[in-house]
mmCIF file of C-alpha atoms in Angstrom:
data_model
loop_
_atom_site.group_PDB
_atom_site.id
_atom_site.type_symbol
_atom_site.label_atom_id
_atom_site.label_comp_id
_atom_site.label_asym_id
_atom_site.label_seq_id
_atom_site.Cartn_x
_atom_site.Cartn_y
_atom_site.Cartn_z
ATOM 1 C CA MET A 1 0.000 0.000 0.000
ATOM 2 C CA SER A 2 1.404 3.409 -1.001
ATOM 3 C CA GLY A 3 1.756 6.376 1.323
ATOM 4 C CA ASP A 4 -1.119 8.194 -0.412
ATOM 5 C CA GLU A 5 -3.416 5.188 0.089
ATOM 6 C CA MET A 6 -2.547 5.095 3.802
ATOM 7 C CA GLU A 7 -3.157 8.816 4.234
ATOM 8 C CA LEU A 8 -6.598 8.696 2.600
ATOM 9 C CA PRO A 9 -8.383 6.719 5.396
ATOM 10 C CA ALA A 10 -6.753 8.941 8.013
ATOM 11 C CA ALA A 11 -7.979 12.063 6.199
ATOM 12 C CA LYS A 12 -11.484 10.591 6.037
ATOM 13 C CA ASP A 13 -11.421 9.882 9.782
ATOM 14 C CA VAL A 14 -10.353 13.462 10.503
ATOM 15 C CA ALA A 15 -13.079 14.867 8.247
ATOM 16 C CA LYS A 16 -15.687 12.589 9.846
ATOM 17 C CA HIS A 17 -14.595 13.721 13.299
ATOM 18 C CA ILE A 18 -14.769 17.410 12.331
ATOM 19 C CA LEU A 19 -18.297 16.948 10.938
ATOM 20 C CA ASP A 20 -19.482 15.150 14.083
ATOM 21 C CA LYS A 21 -22.515 17.095 15.341
ATOM 22 C CA SER A 22 -21.684 16.347 18.972
ATOM 23 C CA LEU A 23 -18.681 18.702 18.749
ATOM 24 C CA TYR A 24 -20.787 21.784 18.140
ATOM 25 C CA ALA A 25 -23.298 23.837 20.068
ATOM 26 C CA LEU A 26 -25.088 27.149 19.538
ATOM 27 C CA GLY A 27 -25.895 29.344 22.526
ATOM 28 C CA LEU A 28 -27.826 32.552 23.184
ATOM 29 C CA PHE A 29 -27.199 34.518 26.384
ATOM 30 C CA SER A 30 -29.081 37.562 27.666
ATOM 31 C CA HIS A 31 -28.565 39.781 30.733
ATOM 32 C CA ILE A 32 -31.364 42.128 31.787
ATOM 33 C CA SER A 33 -30.955 44.645 34.622
ATOM 34 C CA LEU A 34 -34.415 44.862 36.201
ATOM 35 C CA THR A 35 -33.285 47.316 38.890
ATOM 36 C CA GLU A 36 -29.973 48.612 40.183
ATOM 37 C CA ASP A 37 -29.667 45.566 42.475
ATOM 38 C CA THR A 38 -31.610 42.931 40.504
ATOM 39 C CA SER A 39 -30.529 41.121 37.347
ATOM 40 C CA LEU A 40 -32.104 38.422 35.196
ATOM 41 C CA LEU A 41 -29.878 36.088 33.208
ATOM 42 C CA PHE A 42 -31.234 33.704 30.590
ATOM 43 C CA ASN A 43 -29.401 31.410 28.227
ATOM 44 C CA VAL A 44 -30.382 28.725 25.732
ATOM 45 C CA GLU A 45 -28.017 26.156 24.231
ATOM 46 C CA ARG A 46 -28.616 23.781 21.387
ATOM 47 C CA HIS A 47 -26.208 20.884 20.958
ATOM 48 C CA GLY A 48 -25.778 19.165 17.633
ATOM 49 C CA GLU A 49 -26.536 15.643 18.848
ATOM 50 C CA LYS A 50 -29.464 16.654 21.084
ATOM 51 C CA LYS A 51 -33.041 17.018 19.874
ATOM 52 C CA GLY A 52 -34.090 19.661 22.385
ATOM 53 C CA PRO A 53 -32.423 22.827 23.716
ATOM 54 C CA ARG A 54 -30.924 23.285 27.191
ATOM 55 C CA SER A 55 -32.315 26.368 28.965
ATOM 56 C CA LYS A 56 -31.385 28.159 32.174
ATOM 57 C CA ALA A 57 -32.775 31.237 33.959
ATOM 58 C CA THR A 58 -31.139 32.986 36.927
ATOM 59 C CA LEU A 59 -32.481 35.854 39.036
ATOM 60 C CA ILE A 60 -29.915 37.638 41.234
ATOM 61 C CA HIS A 61 -30.805 40.226 43.869
ATOM 62 C CA ARG A 62 -28.066 41.969 45.841
ATOM 63 C CA LEU A 63 -28.617 43.115 49.413
ATOM 64 C CA PRO A 64 -26.105 45.096 51.513
ATOM 65 C CA ASP A 65 -24.742 41.939 53.177
ATOM 66 C CA HIS A 66 -26.285 39.071 51.175
ATOM 67 C CA ASP A 67 -26.858 37.799 47.652
ATOM 68 C CA ILE A 68 -30.140 36.060 46.779
ATOM 69 C CA THR A 69 -30.102 33.739 43.766
ATOM 70 C CA VAL A 70 -33.064 31.912 42.212
ATOM 71 C CA GLU A 71 -32.165 29.495 39.448
ATOM 72 C CA ALA A 72 -34.046 27.063 37.209
ATOM 73 C CA ALA A 73 -32.727 24.820 34.437
ATOM 74 C CA TRP A 74 -34.360 22.337 32.083
ATOM 75 C CA PRO A 75 -32.454 20.139 31.676
ATOM 76 C CA GLU A 76 -29.509 20.822 34.007
ATOM 77 C CA LEU A 77 -25.991 19.554 33.332
ATOM 78 C CA PHE A 78 -23.693 18.360 36.140
ATOM 79 C CA LEU A 79 -20.096 17.105 36.154
ATOM 80 C CA ASP A 80 -19.095 14.603 38.848
ATOM 81 C CA SER A 81 -15.634 14.001 40.322
ATOM 82 C CA LYS A 82 -14.960 11.188 37.818
ATOM 83 C CA GLY A 83 -15.454 13.464 34.807
ATOM 84 C CA THR A 84 -18.878 12.036 33.934
ATOM 85 C CA TYR A 85 -21.555 14.429 32.707
ATOM 86 C CA TRP A 86 -25.058 13.916 34.082
ATOM 87 C CA GLU A 87 -28.249 15.445 32.727
ATOM 88 C CA VAL A 88 -31.138 16.092 35.135
ATOM 89 C CA PRO A 89 -34.475 16.764 33.355
ATOM 90 C CA ALA A 90 -35.342 19.717 35.622
ATOM 91 C CA SER A 91 -33.607 21.513 38.478
ATOM 92 C CA ALA A 92 -34.545 24.556 40.595
ATOM 93 C CA SER A 93 -32.836 26.240 43.540
ATOM 94 C CA LEU A 94 -33.041 29.170 45.949
ATOM 95 C CA ASP A 95 -29.781 30.302 47.539
ATOM 96 C CA ILE A 96 -29.088 33.034 50.102
ATOM 97 C CA ALA A 97 -25.395 33.680 50.703
ATOM 98 C CA SER A 98 -23.670 36.180 52.945
ATOM 99 C CA LEU A 99 -20.775 38.270 51.725
ATOM 100 C CA ILE A 100 -17.361 37.491 53.205
ATOM 101 C CA SER A 101 -17.019 39.513 56.398
ATOM 102 C CA PRO A 102 -13.722 41.078 57.547
ATOM 103 C CA SER A 103 -13.486 38.307 60.146
ATOM 104 C CA GLY A 104 -13.546 35.636 57.412
ATOM 105 C CA LEU A 105 -16.925 34.168 58.425
ATOM 106 C CA ARG A 106 -19.405 33.288 55.702
ATOM 107 C CA TYR A 107 -22.680 31.345 55.604
ATOM 108 C CA ARG A 108 -25.366 30.326 53.139
ATOM 109 C CA PHE A 109 -28.639 28.411 53.095
ATOM 110 C CA GLY A 110 -31.251 27.474 50.553
ATOM 111 C CA LEU A 111 -33.454 24.914 48.826
ATOM 112 C CA HIS A 112 -32.712 22.669 45.855
ATOM 113 C CA LYS A 113 -35.085 20.424 43.919
ATOM 114 C CA ASN A 114 -34.343 17.818 41.250
ATOM 115 C CA SER A 115 -37.012 16.268 39.036
ATOM 116 C CA GLY A 116 -36.756 13.325 36.665
ATOM 117 C CA HIS A 117 -34.296 10.479 36.227
ATOM 118 C CA PRO A 118 -30.606 11.557 35.843
ATOM 119 C CA GLU A 119 -28.858 10.248 32.743
ATOM 120 C CA ALA A 120 -25.122 9.825 32.126
ATOM 121 C CA LEU A 121 -24.194 11.470 28.815
ATOM 122 C CA ASN A 122 -20.630 10.298 28.150
ATOM 123 C CA SER A 123 -20.557 7.099 30.174
ATOM 124 C CA SER A 124 -22.513 3.897 30.776
ATOM 125 C CA SER A 125 -22.255 4.403 34.546
ATOM 126 C CA ASP A 126 -25.399 3.610 36.533
ATOM 127 C CA GLY A 127 -24.025 4.889 39.858
ATOM 128 C CA VAL A 128 -26.025 8.107 39.988
ATOM 129 C CA PRO A 129 -24.565 10.704 42.411
ATOM 130 C CA LEU A 130 -26.784 10.952 45.483
ATOM 131 C CA SER A 131 -27.199 14.713 45.093
ATOM 132 C CA LEU A 132 -28.862 14.238 41.682
ATOM 133 C CA ILE A 133 -31.586 11.830 42.799
ATOM 134 C CA PRO A 134 -35.064 13.437 42.561
ATOM 135 C CA GLY A 135 -36.274 15.162 45.711
ATOM 136 C CA LEU A 136 -36.242 18.413 47.668
ATOM 137 C CA CYS A 137 -33.176 19.323 49.727
ATOM 138 C CA ALA A 138 -32.831 22.025 52.383
ATOM 139 C CA LYS A 139 -29.178 22.986 52.861
ATOM 140 C CA ALA A 140 -27.180 25.223 55.171
ATOM 141 C CA ALA A 141 -23.436 25.801 55.381
ATOM 142 C CA PHE A 142 -20.901 28.027 57.079
ATOM 143 C CA SER A 143 -17.187 28.579 56.589
ATOM 144 C CA TYR A 144 -14.351 30.465 58.256
ATOM 145 C CA GLU A 145 -11.404 31.609 56.163
ATOM 146 C CA LYS A 146 -8.040 33.009 57.216
ATOM 147 C CA SER A 147 -5.060 33.991 55.066
ATOM 148 C CA ARG A 148 -1.553 35.248 55.731
ATOM 149 C CA ASP A 149 1.278 36.466 53.532
ATOM 150 C CA LEU A 150 4.647 34.787 54.038
ATOM 151 C CA TRP A 151 6.088 37.658 52.030
ATOM 152 C CA ARG A 152 4.751 40.147 49.493
ATOM 153 C CA GLU A 153 6.387 42.766 47.303
ATOM 154 C CA HIS A 154 3.844 45.582 47.364
ATOM 155 C CA VAL A 155 3.624 47.728 44.263
ATOM 156 C CA THR A 156 3.688 51.426 45.150
ATOM 157 C CA LYS A 157 3.549 54.081 42.461
ATOM 158 C CA SER A 158 5.122 57.512 42.500
ATOM 159 C CA PRO A 159 3.096 60.516 41.253
ATOM 160 C CA GLU A 160 4.883 60.211 37.899
ATOM 161 C CA GLU A 161 4.011 56.513 37.610
ATOM 162 C CA GLU A 162 0.364 57.206 38.435
ATOM 163 C CA GLU A 163 0.137 59.116 35.164
ATOM 164 C CA GLU A 164 1.814 56.423 33.061
ATOM 165 C CA PRO A 165 -0.264 55.002 30.184
ATOM 166 C CA ALA A 166 -2.218 51.790 30.688
ATOM 167 C CA TRP A 167 0.008 49.884 28.270
ATOM 168 C CA LEU A 168 2.895 50.157 30.758
ATOM 169 C CA SER A 169 0.962 48.573 33.639
ATOM 170 C CA SER A 170 0.642 44.884 34.528
ATOM 171 C CA TYR A 171 -1.237 42.687 32.077
ATOM 172 C CA ASP A 172 -3.460 41.603 34.997
ATOM 173 C CA ILE A 173 -3.870 43.740 38.132
ATOM 174 C CA GLN A 174 -4.501 40.591 40.197
ATOM 175 C CA LEU A 175 -1.082 39.248 39.201
ATOM 176 C CA LYS A 176 0.961 42.413 39.724
ATOM 177 C CA GLU A 177 2.523 41.584 43.135
ATOM 178 C CA PRO A 178 5.117 38.822 43.669
ATOM 179 C CA HIS A 179 4.286 36.995 46.888
ATOM 180 C CA ALA A 180 3.944 33.759 48.816
ATOM 181 C CA ALA A 181 0.844 33.176 50.922
ATOM 182 C CA ILE A 182 -1.023 30.481 52.806
ATOM 183 C CA SER A 183 -4.706 30.306 53.654
ATOM 184 C CA GLY A 184 -7.118 27.900 55.271
ATOM 185 C CA ILE A 185 -10.848 27.295 55.215
ATOM 186 C CA ILE A 186 -12.889 25.214 57.637
ATOM 187 C CA GLY A 187 -16.635 24.847 57.574
ATOM 188 C CA GLY A 188 -19.659 22.674 58.091
ATOM 189 C CA THR A 189 -22.764 21.638 56.190
ATOM 190 C CA CYS A 190 -26.123 20.123 57.004
ATOM 191 C CA ALA A 191 -28.747 18.850 54.578
ATOM 192 C CA ALA A 192 -32.242 17.403 54.870
ATOM 193 C CA TRP A 193 -33.851 15.519 51.971
ATOM 194 C CA PHE A 194 -37.587 15.202 51.434
ATOM 195 C CA GLY A 195 -39.155 12.813 48.949
ATOM 196 C CA GLY A 196 -37.425 10.878 46.220
ATOM 197 C CA ASN A 197 -37.161 7.649 48.240
ATOM 198 C CA LYS A 198 -38.994 5.670 45.580
ATOM 199 C CA ASN A 199 -36.191 6.497 43.150
ATOM 200 C CA ILE A 200 -33.391 5.138 45.341
ATOM 201 C CA SER A 201 -33.700 1.784 43.572
ATOM 202 C CA ILE A 202 -31.786 3.183 40.613
ATOM 203 C CA GLN A 203 -28.613 2.537 42.593
ATOM 204 C CA SER A 204 -27.639 0.348 45.512
ATOM 205 C CA LYS A 205 -26.357 3.066 47.817
ATOM 206 C CA LYS A 206 -28.953 4.731 50.042
ATOM 207 C CA ARG A 207 -29.226 8.449 50.650
ATOM 208 C CA ASP A 208 -29.448 9.623 54.252
ATOM 209 C CA PRO A 209 -32.510 11.824 54.848
ATOM 210 C CA PHE A 210 -30.438 14.049 57.158
ATOM 211 C CA SER A 211 -26.694 14.621 57.186
ATOM 212 C CA VAL A 212 -24.172 16.829 58.986
ATOM 213 C CA ASP A 213 -20.512 17.089 58.031
ATOM 214 C CA LEU A 214 -17.357 19.202 58.148
ATOM 215 C CA PHE A 215 -14.964 20.190 55.365
ATOM 216 C CA GLY A 216 -11.676 22.032 55.067
ATOM 217 C CA SER A 217 -9.053 23.343 52.652
ATOM 218 C CA LEU A 218 -5.416 24.376 52.924
ATOM 219 C CA CYS A 219 -3.991 26.615 50.186
ATOM 220 C CA TYR A 220 -0.531 27.807 49.187
ATOM 221 C CA THR A 221 0.350 30.381 46.518
ATOM 222 C CA PHE A 222 3.754 31.384 45.168
ATOM 223 C CA GLN A 223 4.266 33.998 42.469
ATOM 224 C CA HIS A 224 7.459 35.296 40.876
ATOM 225 C CA GLY A 225 7.291 38.377 38.661
ATOM 226 C CA LYS A 226 4.871 41.262 38.179
ATOM 227 C CA PHE A 227 3.457 40.167 34.785
ATOM 228 C CA LYS A 228 4.497 43.527 33.376
ATOM 229 C CA ASN A 229 7.481 42.835 31.130
ATOM 230 C CA ASP A 230 7.291 40.769 27.965
ATOM 231 C CA PHE A 231 9.477 37.855 29.070
ATOM 232 C CA ASN A 232 10.237 35.901 32.245
ATOM 233 C CA ASP A 233 7.975 38.064 34.413
ATOM 234 C CA LEU A 234 5.402 35.540 35.646
ATOM 235 C CA SER A 235 5.760 32.115 37.246
ATOM 236 C CA ARG A 236 2.978 31.135 39.599
ATOM 237 C CA VAL A 237 1.879 28.014 41.478
ATOM 238 C CA ASP A 238 -1.451 27.655 43.292
ATOM 239 C CA ALA A 239 -1.912 24.480 45.357
ATOM 240 C CA ARG A 240 -5.019 23.560 47.340
ATOM 241 C CA LEU A 241 -5.616 20.462 49.475
ATOM 242 C CA ASP A 242 -9.317 19.728 50.005
ATOM 243 C CA ILE A 243 -11.019 17.422 52.487
ATOM 244 C CA CYS A 244 -14.592 17.412 51.198
ATOM 245 C CA SER A 245 -16.073 15.289 53.979
ATOM 246 C CA ALA A 246 -14.476 14.908 57.405
ATOM 247 C CA SER A 247 -16.671 11.923 58.318
ATOM 248 C CA SER A 248 -15.798 10.052 55.101
ATOM 249 C CA PHE A 249 -12.109 10.916 55.536
ATOM 250 C CA ILE A 250 -12.030 9.519 59.093
ATOM 251 C CA LYS A 251 -13.885 6.381 58.011
ATOM 252 C CA GLY A 252 -11.577 5.914 55.020
ATOM 253 C CA THR A 253 -8.475 6.344 57.191
ATOM 254 C CA TYR A 254 -9.802 3.743 59.622
ATOM 255 C CA ASN A 255 -10.403 1.309 56.736
ATOM 256 C CA ILE A 256 -6.835 1.806 55.472
ATOM 257 C CA VAL A 257 -5.404 1.034 58.908
ATOM 258 C CA SER A 258 -7.661 -2.025 59.173
ATOM 259 C CA ASP A 259 -6.539 -3.279 55.760
ATOM 260 C CA ILE A 260 -2.901 -3.012 56.828
ATOM 261 C CA PHE A 261 -3.291 -5.187 59.925
ATOM 262 C CA LYS A 262 -6.218 -7.353 58.879
ATOM 263 C CA SER A 263 -7.481 -9.020 55.753
ATOM 264 C CA HIS A 264 -10.856 -7.716 54.622
ATOM 265 C CA ALA A 265 -13.086 -8.321 51.672
ATOM 266 C CA ASP A 266 -13.190 -5.552 49.099
ATOM 267 C CA ARG A 267 -15.105 -2.545 50.380
ATOM 268 C CA GLU A 268 -16.998 0.004 48.346
ATOM 269 C CA VAL A 269 -14.748 3.044 47.940
ATOM 270 C CA ASP A 270 -16.238 6.376 48.994
ATOM 271 C CA PRO A 271 -14.900 9.083 46.632
ATOM 272 C CA LEU A 272 -15.303 11.681 49.408
ATOM 273 C CA ALA A 273 -12.889 9.786 51.674
ATOM 274 C CA SER A 274 -9.804 10.722 49.654
ATOM 275 C CA PRO A 275 -8.312 14.224 49.993
ATOM 276 C CA LYS A 276 -7.967 16.079 46.690
ATOM 277 C CA LEU A 277 -4.904 18.070 45.678
ATOM 278 C CA ASN A 278 -5.470 20.756 43.036
ATOM 279 C CA VAL A 279 -2.380 22.353 41.488
ATOM 280 C CA LEU A 280 -2.410 25.207 38.959
ATOM 281 C CA PHE A 281 0.912 26.134 37.327
ATOM 282 C CA GLN A 282 1.243 29.245 35.151
ATOM 283 C CA GLN A 283 4.256 30.369 33.124
ATOM 284 C CA GLN A 284 4.520 33.435 30.915
ATOM 285 C CA VAL A 285 5.415 32.558 27.325
ATOM 286 C CA ALA A 286 5.669 36.033 25.829
ATOM 287 C CA GLY A 287 3.892 39.268 26.664
ATOM 288 C CA PRO A 288 0.263 38.588 27.645
ATOM 289 C CA ILE A 289 0.415 34.898 26.621
ATOM 290 C CA VAL A 290 0.578 32.423 29.512
ATOM 291 C CA PHE A 291 0.819 28.632 29.424
ATOM 292 C CA ARG A 292 -0.991 26.853 32.261
ATOM 293 C CA VAL A 293 -1.504 23.326 33.564
ATOM 294 C CA ASP A 294 -4.369 22.610 35.954
ATOM 295 C CA SER A 295 -4.264 19.169 37.593
ATOM 296 C CA ARG A 296 -6.381 17.375 40.171
ATOM 297 C CA VAL A 297 -4.885 14.483 42.136
ATOM 298 C CA SER A 298 -6.762 12.164 44.474
ATOM 299 C CA LEU A 299 -4.671 10.883 47.373
ATOM 300 C CA GLY A 300 -6.633 7.634 47.286
ATOM 301 C CA SER A 301 -7.414 5.214 44.496
ATOM 302 C CA PRO A 302 -10.712 3.701 43.289
ATOM 303 C CA SER A 303 -8.803 0.411 42.857
ATOM 304 C CA ARG A 304 -8.418 0.221 46.683
ATOM 305 C CA LYS A 305 -4.619 0.366 46.432
ATOM 306 C CA HIS A 306 -4.529 3.510 48.587
ATOM 307 C CA ILE A 307 -2.118 5.265 46.229
ATOM 308 C CA PRO A 308 -2.458 8.729 44.681
ATOM 309 C CA HIS A 309 -3.753 8.963 41.126
ATOM 310 C CA VAL A 310 -4.380 11.802 38.690
ATOM 311 C CA GLU A 311 -8.082 12.455 38.156
ATOM 312 C CA ASP A 312 -7.765 15.155 35.507
ATOM 313 C CA VAL A 313 -5.213 17.372 33.760
ATOM 314 C CA ILE A 314 -6.163 20.483 31.788
ATOM 315 C CA TYR A 315 -3.729 22.286 29.485
ATOM 316 C CA GLY A 316 -4.387 25.860 28.453
ATOM 317 C CA LEU A 317 -3.144 29.082 26.886
ATOM 318 C CA SER A 318 -4.435 32.468 28.006
ATOM 319 C CA TYR A 319 -4.157 35.944 26.507
ATOM 320 C CA SER A 320 -4.621 38.829 28.971
ATOM 321 C CA PHE A 321 -5.913 42.271 28.008
ATOM 322 C CA ARG A 322 -4.344 45.226 29.820
ATOM 323 C CA MET A 323 -7.303 47.499 29.066
ATOM 324 C CA LEU A 324 -9.669 45.112 30.917
ATOM 325 C CA GLU A 325 -7.507 45.244 34.095
ATOM 326 C CA SER A 326 -8.135 41.552 34.829
ATOM 327 C CA GLY A 327 -9.663 39.979 31.739
ATOM 328 C CA LYS A 328 -8.365 37.187 29.543
ATOM 329 C CA ILE A 329 -9.253 34.753 26.789
ATOM 330 C CA LEU A 330 -8.493 31.185 27.866
ATOM 331 C CA ALA A 331 -8.336 28.188 25.536
ATOM 332 C CA TRP A 332 -8.061 24.855 27.352
ATOM 333 C CA PHE A 333 -8.106 21.133 26.573
ATOM 334 C CA SER A 334 -8.726 18.100 28.792
ATOM 335 C CA PRO A 335 -7.285 14.885 27.269
ATOM 336 C CA LYS A 336 -9.163 12.667 29.719
ATOM 337 C CA ARG A 337 -12.575 14.195 29.031
ATOM 338 C CA LYS A 338 -11.692 14.854 25.358
ATOM 339 C CA GLU A 339 -13.126 18.306 25.858
ATOM 340 C CA ALA A 340 -11.890 21.726 24.784
ATOM 341 C CA MET A 341 -13.255 25.231 25.244
ATOM 342 C CA ILE A 342 -12.465 28.902 24.667
ATOM 343 C CA GLU A 343 -13.606 31.186 27.503
ATOM 344 C CA LEU A 344 -13.545 34.870 28.411
ATOM 345 C CA ARG A 345 -12.691 35.226 32.120
ATOM 346 C CA PHE A 346 -12.648 38.247 34.414
ATOM 347 C CA TYR A 347 -11.013 38.530 37.861
ATOM 348 C CA GLU A 348 -10.158 34.832 38.066
ATOM 349 C CA PHE A 349 -7.990 35.139 41.177
ATOM 350 C CA ASP A 350 -8.765 36.578 44.591
ATOM 351 C CA THR A 351 -7.718 40.158 45.149
ATOM 352 C CA PRO A 352 -4.988 40.354 47.826
ATOM 353 C CA THR A 353 -6.326 41.348 51.239
ATOM 354 C CA LYS A 354 -4.654 42.622 54.353
ATOM 355 C CA ASN A 355 -3.382 40.146 56.901
ATOM 356 C CA SER A 356 -5.204 39.791 60.176
#
């Protein structure tokens, strides 16, 4: 077989893949300001392989110390920790969240309702996440956050520099100060489920009608450079260790110790029992272009070997716009999910705050 004959099937496969309807979607987004403090957002998406559209409406009302959000979607799309997309026929929620106080305390409460049978879109999995099972859920949560700079190079401008043109400033005002910082979050949640018990048969695991739990995160950030010059002026690492469920973590740790000293039959692995390590690395390529790698590592394994494994890795390139202060176009690709996207992001990182 000649080289041309070998290249022809490959070209046909590429063309067939490009023409695959599942790769394309058309969306319409609208934002209506009803009052100075109230906004209505509505968007409709139509995917090539789907017969019907996906719609979502969000009403946001801002109070002096709280945000009220009412949201409805039909159908709603969820992504679980394994990278599986789930479609819920209908979902509605009411959420009241406090703004972060100077002390670091924050709380929120609300209602969430799912209707219809969840369906896995890119997998044959029948293990439906418990939070997607039909029913009404009343939720409440609180968290306490504290941060401290290990060191920070504050940017102070002279009167002459205050008048300098925008094109001489940092490409992103949130990335203008080299620093190293640590922060921690600890909080608790409680949830009560009503209804939906008749649908539990779709999976073997039962959902508790009432649950209380704790969670926590430990974060570290290191940044070199002010992202102002065209070369070698930004290297940044953000690392966050999450314990999503303290009760599952304690139970999982006990099971590991038991497996070491005793022989047990295979247990069902709770995905919440394993701490998650999220690491984001960013490196300036040239000017406003930054290469980034976002990875998520689970410190446990679904194969019960109790060894860390990589859950997902996302590669991306971003282009920052000086005139937007903290706005960028980000193109990213996930090899595991075989998913790519181009996004416009604003103020992606937390603004530095004073130590307490």
